[in-house]
Amino acid sequence: MEPNVKAVQPQFRSGISGPKPGGMGFVFDDIHGLIPGPPETDGTSFTALLELPPPQAVELLVMEDFPAKSMPPPIFPSNIALSDRASMFSIFASADNPPDSTNIISASSSMKIDSVKQEPLESEHHRNSSSPAVSNQSLKSIKRKEREKKVKESSKKSKKLEANEASDGSGEQLPYVHVRARRGQATDSHSLAERARREKINARMKLLQDLVPGCNKISGTAMVLDEIINHVQALQRQVEFLSMRLAAVNPRIDFNLDALLAAESESSIDNSYLGMFPPSIWLEGQLNGSRQQQSWLIDGVHPSRVDDTSNFITPDNSLLSYDSPPNSVSLHSSQLKMEL
Amino acid sequence: MKARSSLEREFLEKWRKGLQIGKEDSTILERKDAIKLSADVAIAATKNAATHWRRALLCDVVSENPTNKHVVEHILGHKFKNTATRLTACSRRILRISQKRRQKAAPRRVVPKSRKRNRSRALRMLVPGGEEMDGVLLLQETLDYIVSLRAQVDVMRCLASIG
């Protein structure tokens, strides 16, 4: 994925953001040639440009040196933010794309993306977002994000001033560090590296802010760090507490195994399912007396099966014989756990 | 209906494996330690133990109590070869940390003035293996660590609510 992204960006940059005026001429010719007809270029933001009504695009092109970045069409930021967020959050829950999109949409407002150029990069990344290695994934997404940020920042400056005046920092040819010196800032390698490092840290802090609940409103890295530390401590304490609770509930570790089997075979719909029937369950449990443990789960759902003793003798058969919806199967598997 | 993410499923699977080795533990504390041990090793074994904090967590687990090694090996399964290298990596890591501490103790002030450094130090102590990470890596590992911890807590909570 990384080579693709790299490949897209350099050719893209040479197309639009070439520091020499000659490059700009190339851009104009290309755009003028392409606007009347269908988009023929590869997946760069020329296609994005072309989605605008042609006269508007031409106008924008003529107005500014870096037109692609100066136009923020309203449709794009949400898409970009969405795919960007999706790619980043994919490391968290690779199977849960739909729920993430709601997070993404809500978080998209916090993203300051106004560059159309990022769209092809995003879609590239989003397609490959199911790679297994977490650190590589986050690293790549973060690196890409930084690249976009740098491009965006350089574009901001170029909007206001003559863009080509900005001295070029080192690294336009480097594979993943695109550092562009802004106007009025030192351009020696030390400060550039420092700035790159700072921006990396800021990008990660932002991700952390979005991850830890309640950090969005806090401004300033120190407070956010405090929240993060609290969150980690709370999670660690929760693990301790839950393991103590599990140890207390089950007199033997084998209980845990069967419970885990049950948990594996069922989906968590059963938790809510069980929660819905507590009154009937407890009532039935009291009535049954000695058979309380084994049958209370079944009674809550299938009152007709209360007297079915075969459930206790052949729990496996009972699992197989039930071809009712998975809920009851899971309930039986938890009944298995109870029996032991 | 909440679908379990692949991370959670992987954790559950490995945790179950670890609990299978659990011996007959009489006291509640022993049981709790066994459960927690299996859970920690399981969450560290997810994603092929690729990140820094996962490896550091496994190192800590093994160095704390050598008998834990069996659990680690059982859960990791065929990655047994890595555990040997991991042990040497662990010992090297411990050496490195103790060296760092010895060097830093002398010239450093007793109370560092910057609060940010305090905080990053606190974070380093929380995240396994945090001492040898620089600022950027620390944040990255923290991110991944929080996600994994969350998955662990969710699964354990589900289990505790069923039982």
Coordinates of C-alpha atoms in Angstrom, one line a residue:
Chain A
M1 CA 0.0 0.0 0.0
E2 CA 2.8 2.3 0.9
P3 CA 4.3 2.3 -2.6
N4 CA 1.0 3.0 -4.2
V5 CA 0.5 6.0 -2.0
K6 CA 4.0 7.2 -2.6
A7 CA 3.5 6.7 -6.3
V8 CA 0.3 8.7 -6.4
Q9 CA 1.6 11.6 -4.5
P10 CA 4.8 12.4 -6.3
Q11 CA 3.3 12.3 -9.7
F12 CA 0.5 14.3 -8.4
R13 CA 2.7 16.9 -6.8
S14 CA 4.6 17.3 -10.0
G15 CA 1.4 17.9 -11.8
I16 CA 0.0 20.5 -9.6
S17 CA 2.4 21.8 -7.1
G18 CA 5.5 21.9 -9.2
P19 CA 7.6 24.8 -7.9
K20 CA 8.5 26.0 -11.3
P21 CA 6.1 28.1 -13.3
G22 CA 6.6 25.8 -16.2
G23 CA 4.8 23.2 -14.2
M24 CA 1.9 25.4 -13.8
G25 CA 1.6 25.8 -17.6
F26 CA 1.4 22.1 -17.9
V27 CA -1.4 22.1 -15.4
F28 CA -3.4 24.7 -17.3
D29 CA -3.0 22.9 -20.6
D30 CA -4.0 19.7 -19.1
I31 CA -7.0 21.1 -17.4
H32 CA -8.1 23.0 -20.5
G33 CA -7.8 20.0 -22.6
L34 CA -9.7 17.8 -20.2
I35 CA -12.5 20.0 -19.1
P36 CA -14.7 19.6 -22.1
G37 CA -14.3 15.9 -22.3
P38 CA -14.7 13.1 -19.8
P39 CA -11.9 12.7 -17.2
E40 CA -9.1 10.8 -18.7
T41 CA -6.4 11.2 -16.2
D42 CA -5.6 8.6 -13.5
G43 CA -7.1 8.9 -10.1
T44 CA -5.7 12.2 -9.1
S45 CA -7.6 15.2 -8.0
F46 CA -8.0 16.3 -11.6
T47 CA -11.1 14.1 -11.5
A48 CA -12.2 15.9 -8.4
L49 CA -11.7 19.2 -10.2
L50 CA -13.6 18.0 -13.1
E51 CA -16.6 17.2 -11.0
L52 CA -17.1 20.9 -10.5
P53 CA -18.9 22.7 -13.3
P54 CA -16.2 23.4 -15.8
P55 CA -16.4 27.2 -15.8
Q56 CA -16.0 27.3 -12.1
A57 CA -13.0 25.1 -12.2
V58 CA -11.4 27.1 -14.9
E59 CA -12.0 30.3 -13.0
L60 CA -10.5 28.8 -9.9
L61 CA -7.5 27.6 -11.9
V62 CA -6.9 30.9 -13.4
M63 CA -7.3 32.8 -10.2
E64 CA -4.8 31.0 -8.0
D65 CA -1.5 29.2 -8.4
F66 CA -2.7 26.2 -6.4
P67 CA -6.3 26.0 -7.3
A68 CA -6.8 22.5 -6.2
K69 CA -6.3 23.4 -2.7
S70 CA -8.1 26.7 -2.6
M71 CA -11.5 25.4 -3.4
P72 CA -13.3 23.6 -0.7
P73 CA -16.4 22.1 -2.2
P74 CA -18.8 21.1 0.5
I75 CA -19.2 17.6 -0.7
F76 CA -15.5 16.6 -0.3
P77 CA -14.5 17.3 3.3
S78 CA -17.0 14.8 4.7
N79 CA -15.9 12.1 2.3
I80 CA -12.3 12.7 3.0
A81 CA -12.7 12.9 6.7
L82 CA -14.9 9.8 6.5
S83 CA -12.4 7.7 4.7
D84 CA -9.5 9.1 6.6
R85 CA -11.2 8.3 9.9
A86 CA -12.2 4.9 8.6
S87 CA -8.7 4.1 7.7
M88 CA -7.5 5.1 11.0
F89 CA -10.2 3.5 13.0
S90 CA -9.9 0.4 11.1
I91 CA -7.2 -0.7 13.3
F92 CA -9.5 -0.6 16.2
A93 CA -12.4 -2.7 14.9
S94 CA -11.8 -4.1 11.5
A95 CA -15.1 -5.9 11.4
D96 CA -17.1 -2.9 12.5
N97 CA -17.2 -0.6 9.6
P98 CA -20.7 0.6 9.9
P99 CA -20.6 1.7 13.5
D100 CA -17.3 3.4 12.9
S101 CA -18.8 5.5 10.2
T102 CA -21.1 7.1 12.7
N103 CA -18.1 7.9 14.8
I104 CA -16.4 9.2 11.7
I105 CA -19.1 11.5 10.8
S106 CA -19.3 13.0 14.2
A107 CA -15.6 13.3 14.3
S108 CA -15.2 14.7 10.8
S109 CA -16.1 18.1 12.0
S110 CA -13.0 18.1 14.1
M111 CA -10.8 17.4 11.1
K112 CA -9.5 20.4 9.4
I113 CA -9.2 19.0 5.9
D114 CA -9.8 21.3 3.1
S115 CA -7.7 19.8 0.5
V116 CA -9.2 17.9 -2.4
K117 CA -5.9 16.4 -3.1
Q118 CA -6.2 14.1 -0.2
E119 CA -9.2 12.2 -1.6
P120 CA -7.4 9.8 -3.9
L121 CA -4.9 9.0 -1.1
E122 CA -7.7 8.4 1.3
S123 CA -9.5 6.1 -1.0
E124 CA -6.4 4.2 -1.6
H125 CA -5.8 3.8 2.0
H126 CA -9.3 3.0 2.8
R127 CA -9.4 0.1 0.4
N128 CA -6.4 -1.5 2.0
S129 CA -7.4 -0.7 5.5
S130 CA -7.9 -4.3 6.6
S131 CA -4.2 -5.1 7.0
P132 CA -3.5 -7.1 10.1
A133 CA -0.5 -5.4 11.6
V134 CA -1.8 -2.6 13.9
S135 CA 1.4 -0.7 14.3
N136 CA 2.1 -0.6 10.6
Q137 CA -1.4 0.5 9.9
S138 CA -1.4 3.3 12.3
L139 CA 2.0 4.3 11.3
K140 CA 1.1 4.4 7.7
S141 CA -2.1 6.2 8.3
I142 CA -0.3 8.6 10.6
K143 CA 2.4 9.2 8.1
R144 CA -0.1 9.8 5.4
K145 CA -1.9 12.1 7.6
E146 CA 1.2 14.0 8.2
R147 CA 1.9 14.2 4.6
E148 CA -1.5 15.7 4.0
K149 CA -1.1 18.0 6.8
K150 CA 2.2 19.3 5.5
V151 CA 0.8 19.6 2.0
K152 CA -2.2 21.4 3.5
E153 CA -0.1 23.8 5.5
S154 CA 2.1 24.6 2.6
S155 CA -1.0 25.1 0.5
K156 CA -2.4 27.5 3.1
K157 CA 0.7 29.6 2.9
S158 CA 0.7 29.5 -0.9
K159 CA -2.9 30.7 -1.0
K160 CA -2.0 33.9 0.7
L161 CA 1.4 34.5 -0.9
E162 CA 3.3 33.7 -3.9
A163 CA 3.8 30.1 -3.4
N164 CA 6.9 29.5 -5.3
E165 CA 8.8 31.8 -3.0
A166 CA 8.7 29.4 -0.2
S167 CA 12.1 27.8 0.1
D168 CA 12.0 24.2 -0.4
G169 CA 13.1 22.2 2.7
S170 CA 14.8 18.9 2.4
G171 CA 12.9 15.9 1.8
E172 CA 10.6 16.4 -1.2
Q173 CA 12.3 13.5 -2.7
L174 CA 12.3 11.4 0.5
P175 CA 9.8 8.5 0.6
Y176 CA 7.7 9.6 3.5
V177 CA 8.8 12.8 4.9
H178 CA 7.4 15.7 3.1
V179 CA 8.5 18.8 4.9
R180 CA 7.9 22.1 3.4
A181 CA 9.4 25.1 5.0
R182 CA 6.9 27.8 5.6
R183 CA 7.6 31.3 4.9
G184 CA 9.5 33.1 7.6
Q185 CA 10.7 29.9 9.3
A186 CA 14.1 28.5 9.6
T187 CA 15.0 26.0 7.0
D188 CA 17.9 24.2 8.4
S189 CA 17.6 20.5 8.8
H190 CA 17.4 20.5 12.6
S191 CA 14.4 22.6 12.9
L192 CA 12.8 20.8 10.1
A193 CA 13.3 17.5 11.7
E194 CA 12.1 19.0 14.9
R195 CA 9.0 20.3 13.3
A196 CA 8.3 17.0 11.6
R197 CA 8.7 15.3 15.0
R198 CA 6.4 17.8 16.7
E199 CA 3.8 17.3 14.0
K200 CA 4.0 13.6 14.4
I201 CA 3.4 13.9 18.1
N202 CA 0.5 16.2 17.5
A203 CA -1.1 13.9 15.0
R204 CA -0.9 11.0 17.5
M205 CA -2.2 13.2 20.3
K206 CA -5.2 14.0 18.1
L207 CA -5.9 10.3 17.6
L208 CA -5.7 9.7 21.3
Q209 CA -8.0 12.6 21.9
D210 CA -10.6 11.1 19.7
L211 CA -10.1 7.7 21.3
V212 CA -10.4 8.7 24.9
P213 CA -13.9 9.8 25.8
G214 CA -14.2 13.3 27.0
C215 CA -11.0 14.6 25.6
N216 CA -12.4 16.5 22.7
K217 CA -13.3 19.6 24.6
I218 CA -10.0 19.8 26.5
S219 CA -7.4 22.0 24.8
G220 CA -3.8 21.6 25.5
T221 CA -1.7 18.5 25.5
A222 CA -1.0 18.4 29.2
M223 CA -4.6 18.0 30.2
V224 CA -5.2 15.5 27.5
L225 CA -2.3 13.5 28.7
D226 CA -3.8 13.5 32.2
E227 CA -7.0 12.2 30.8
I228 CA -5.2 9.5 28.9
I229 CA -3.3 8.4 32.0
N230 CA -6.5 8.3 34.0
H231 CA -8.2 6.3 31.3
V232 CA -5.4 3.7 31.1
Q233 CA -5.3 3.4 34.9
A234 CA -9.1 3.0 35.0
L235 CA -8.9 0.2 32.4
Q236 CA -6.2 -1.6 34.2
R237 CA -8.1 -1.4 37.4
Q238 CA -11.2 -2.7 35.6
V239 CA -9.2 -5.7 34.4
E240 CA -8.1 -6.5 38.0
F241 CA -11.6 -6.1 39.3
L242 CA -13.2 -8.2 36.6
S243 CA -10.7 -11.0 37.1
M244 CA -11.4 -10.9 40.8
R245 CA -15.1 -11.1 40.1
L246 CA -14.7 -14.0 37.7
A247 CA -12.6 -15.8 40.3
A248 CA -15.3 -15.2 42.9
V249 CA -18.1 -16.4 40.8
N250 CA -16.6 -19.6 39.6
P251 CA -15.2 -21.9 42.2
R252 CA -13.1 -23.7 39.6
I253 CA -11.3 -22.5 36.5
D254 CA -13.2 -25.1 34.5
F255 CA -16.2 -23.0 34.9
N256 CA -14.5 -20.3 33.1
L257 CA -13.8 -22.6 30.2
D258 CA -17.3 -23.6 29.7
A259 CA -18.5 -20.1 30.1
L260 CA -16.0 -19.0 27.5
L261 CA -17.2 -21.7 25.2
A262 CA -20.7 -20.4 25.7
A263 CA -19.6 -16.9 25.1
E264 CA -17.8 -17.9 22.0
S265 CA -20.7 -19.8 20.5
E266 CA -23.2 -17.1 21.2
S267 CA -23.3 -13.5 20.2
S268 CA -23.7 -10.9 22.8
I269 CA -27.4 -10.6 21.9
D270 CA -27.9 -13.1 24.7
N271 CA -26.7 -10.7 27.3
S272 CA -29.5 -8.3 26.4
Y273 CA -31.8 -11.3 26.0
L274 CA -31.1 -12.6 29.4
G275 CA -31.5 -9.1 30.8
M276 CA -35.0 -8.9 29.4
F277 CA -36.3 -11.9 31.3
P278 CA -35.0 -11.6 34.8
P279 CA -38.4 -11.5 36.6
S280 CA -39.6 -14.7 35.0
I281 CA -36.3 -16.4 35.4
W282 CA -36.1 -15.8 39.1
L283 CA -39.7 -16.8 39.6
E284 CA -39.2 -20.0 37.9
G285 CA -36.0 -20.6 39.7
Q286 CA -37.6 -20.3 43.0
L287 CA -40.4 -22.7 42.0
N288 CA -38.1 -25.4 40.8
G289 CA -36.0 -25.6 44.0
S290 CA -33.3 -28.1 43.4
R291 CA -33.5 -27.9 39.7
Q292 CA -33.0 -24.2 39.9
Q293 CA -29.6 -24.0 38.5
Q294 CA -30.2 -26.1 35.5
S295 CA -33.5 -25.0 34.4
W296 CA -33.9 -21.3 35.2
L297 CA -32.6 -20.2 31.9
I298 CA -34.8 -22.4 29.9
D299 CA -37.9 -21.6 31.9
G300 CA -37.6 -18.0 31.2
V301 CA -37.9 -18.7 27.5
H302 CA -39.5 -22.0 26.9
P303 CA -42.0 -22.7 29.7
S304 CA -43.1 -25.9 27.9
R305 CA -39.7 -27.5 28.5
V306 CA -39.7 -27.3 32.2
D307 CA -40.4 -31.0 32.7
D308 CA -38.1 -32.2 30.0
T309 CA -35.5 -34.1 32.0
S310 CA -33.7 -35.2 28.9
N311 CA -32.1 -31.8 29.0
F312 CA -30.0 -32.7 32.0
I313 CA -29.1 -36.2 31.0
T314 CA -28.0 -35.5 27.5
P315 CA -27.1 -31.8 27.2
D316 CA -25.3 -32.4 23.9
N317 CA -28.4 -33.9 22.4
S318 CA -30.5 -31.1 23.6
L319 CA -28.2 -28.7 21.8
L320 CA -28.5 -30.6 18.6
S321 CA -32.2 -31.3 18.8
Y322 CA -33.1 -27.7 19.1
D323 CA -33.4 -26.1 15.7
S324 CA -34.9 -23.0 17.0
P325 CA -33.2 -19.6 16.7
P326 CA -29.7 -19.3 18.0
N327 CA -30.9 -17.6 21.2
S328 CA -32.1 -20.8 22.7
V329 CA -29.0 -22.7 21.6
S330 CA -26.9 -20.2 23.5
L331 CA -29.1 -20.4 26.5
H332 CA -28.6 -24.1 26.5
S333 CA -24.9 -23.7 26.3
S334 CA -25.0 -21.5 29.3
Q335 CA -27.2 -24.2 30.9
L336 CA -24.3 -26.5 30.2
K337 CA -22.1 -24.3 32.2
M338 CA -24.5 -24.2 35.0
E339 CA -24.6 -27.9 35.2
L340 CA -21.0 -28.3 35.9
Chain B
M1 CA -26.6 -6.5 18.4
K2 CA -23.0 -5.9 19.0
A3 CA -20.7 -7.9 16.8
R4 CA -17.4 -8.9 18.4
S5 CA -14.5 -7.5 16.7
S6 CA -11.7 -9.7 15.4
L7 CA -9.4 -8.5 18.2
E8 CA -11.9 -9.5 20.8
R9 CA -12.5 -12.9 19.3
E10 CA -8.8 -13.5 19.1
F11 CA -8.4 -12.5 22.7
L12 CA -11.2 -14.8 23.8
E13 CA -9.7 -17.7 22.0
K14 CA -6.3 -17.2 23.5
W15 CA -7.7 -16.6 26.9
R16 CA -9.6 -19.8 26.8
K17 CA -6.4 -21.6 25.8
G18 CA -4.6 -20.2 28.7
L19 CA -7.3 -21.1 31.2
Q20 CA -7.1 -24.7 30.1
I21 CA -3.8 -25.1 31.7
G22 CA -5.0 -23.6 35.0
K23 CA -4.4 -26.0 37.8
E24 CA -6.7 -26.5 40.7
D25 CA -6.5 -23.3 42.6
S26 CA -8.1 -23.2 46.0
T27 CA -7.9 -19.6 47.1
I28 CA -9.7 -16.9 45.4
L29 CA -6.6 -14.9 45.0
E30 CA -4.8 -17.7 43.2
R31 CA -7.7 -18.1 40.9
K32 CA -7.8 -14.4 40.2
D33 CA -4.1 -14.4 39.5
A34 CA -4.5 -17.3 37.1
I35 CA -7.4 -15.6 35.3
K36 CA -5.6 -12.3 35.1
L37 CA -2.4 -14.0 33.9
S38 CA -4.1 -15.8 31.1
A39 CA -6.0 -12.6 30.1
D40 CA -2.8 -10.5 30.0
V41 CA -0.9 -13.1 28.1
A42 CA -3.8 -13.5 25.7
I43 CA -4.1 -9.8 25.0
A44 CA -0.4 -9.6 24.5
A45 CA -0.5 -12.5 22.1
T46 CA -3.0 -10.9 19.8
K47 CA -1.8 -9.4 16.5
N48 CA 1.2 -11.8 16.6
A49 CA 2.7 -9.8 19.5
A50 CA 4.0 -7.3 17.0
T51 CA 4.0 -4.1 19.1
H52 CA 6.5 -3.0 21.7
W53 CA 4.1 -3.1 24.6
R54 CA 3.0 -6.6 23.8
R55 CA 6.5 -7.9 23.8
A56 CA 7.3 -6.0 26.9
L57 CA 4.2 -7.3 28.6
L58 CA 5.2 -10.9 27.8
C59 CA 8.7 -10.2 29.1
D60 CA 7.3 -8.9 32.3
V61 CA 5.0 -11.8 32.7
V62 CA 7.8 -14.3 32.3
S63 CA 10.3 -12.5 34.4
E64 CA 7.9 -12.1 37.3
N65 CA 7.3 -15.8 37.7
P66 CA 9.2 -18.3 35.6
T67 CA 6.4 -20.8 35.9
N68 CA 4.3 -18.5 33.8
K69 CA 6.4 -19.4 30.9
H70 CA 4.2 -22.5 30.3
V71 CA 1.2 -20.4 29.9
V72 CA 2.9 -18.1 27.5
E73 CA 4.2 -21.0 25.4
H74 CA 0.8 -22.7 25.4
I75 CA -1.0 -19.6 24.2
L76 CA 1.6 -18.6 21.7
G77 CA 1.6 -22.2 20.3
H78 CA 3.9 -22.6 17.4
K79 CA 5.6 -19.3 18.1
F80 CA 7.7 -21.0 20.7
K81 CA 10.9 -20.1 18.9
N82 CA 10.1 -16.5 19.4
T83 CA 9.8 -17.0 23.1
A84 CA 13.4 -18.0 23.4
T85 CA 14.5 -14.9 21.6
R86 CA 12.0 -12.9 23.7
L87 CA 13.6 -14.1 26.9
T88 CA 17.0 -12.9 25.8
A89 CA 15.4 -9.7 24.7
C90 CA 13.7 -9.5 28.1
S91 CA 17.0 -9.9 29.9
R92 CA 18.6 -7.4 27.7
R93 CA 15.8 -5.0 28.2
I94 CA 16.0 -5.3 32.0
L95 CA 19.7 -4.7 31.8
R96 CA 19.3 -1.7 29.6
I97 CA 16.6 -0.2 31.9
S98 CA 18.7 -0.7 35.0
Q99 CA 21.7 0.9 33.3
K100 CA 19.6 3.9 32.2
R101 CA 18.3 4.3 35.7
R102 CA 21.7 4.3 37.2
Q103 CA 23.0 6.8 34.7
K104 CA 20.1 9.1 35.0
A105 CA 19.9 9.1 38.8
A106 CA 23.0 11.1 39.4
P107 CA 22.7 14.2 37.2
R108 CA 19.0 14.5 37.4
R109 CA 17.2 16.8 39.8
V110 CA 15.1 15.3 42.4
V111 CA 12.0 17.1 41.3
P112 CA 11.8 17.6 37.5
K113 CA 10.3 21.0 36.9
S114 CA 8.3 20.4 33.8
R115 CA 4.9 18.9 34.4
K116 CA 4.8 17.4 31.0
R117 CA 7.8 15.3 31.8
N118 CA 6.1 14.1 34.9
R119 CA 3.1 13.1 32.9
S120 CA 5.0 11.4 30.2
R121 CA 6.9 9.5 32.9
A122 CA 3.6 8.5 34.5
L123 CA 2.4 7.3 31.1
R124 CA 5.6 5.4 30.6
M125 CA 5.1 3.6 33.8
L126 CA 1.6 2.6 32.9
V127 CA 2.2 1.3 29.4
P128 CA 4.3 -1.9 29.5
G129 CA 7.7 -1.3 28.1
G130 CA 7.2 2.4 28.1
E131 CA 10.5 3.3 29.6
E132 CA 12.4 2.7 26.4
M133 CA 10.1 4.5 24.1
D134 CA 10.6 8.0 22.8
G135 CA 7.7 10.5 22.7
V136 CA 6.3 9.6 19.4
L137 CA 6.5 5.9 19.9
L138 CA 5.0 6.2 23.3
L139 CA 1.9 7.9 22.1
Q140 CA 1.5 5.4 19.3
E141 CA 1.9 2.4 21.7
T142 CA -0.5 4.0 24.1
L143 CA -3.1 4.2 21.4
D144 CA -2.8 0.6 20.6
Y145 CA -2.6 -0.3 24.3
I146 CA -5.8 1.5 25.1
V147 CA -7.7 -0.2 22.3
S148 CA -6.5 -3.6 23.4
L149 CA -7.3 -2.9 27.0
R150 CA -10.8 -1.9 26.0
A151 CA -11.3 -5.1 24.1
Q152 CA -10.1 -7.1 27.1
V153 CA -12.4 -5.3 29.5
D154 CA -15.4 -5.7 27.2
V155 CA -14.9 -9.4 26.8
M156 CA -14.3 -9.9 30.6
R157 CA -17.3 -7.9 31.4
C158 CA -19.5 -9.9 29.1
L159 CA -18.2 -13.0 30.7
A160 CA -18.8 -11.8 34.2
S161 CA -22.3 -10.7 33.4
I162 CA -23.2 -14.1 32.0
G163 CA -22.0 -16.0 35.0

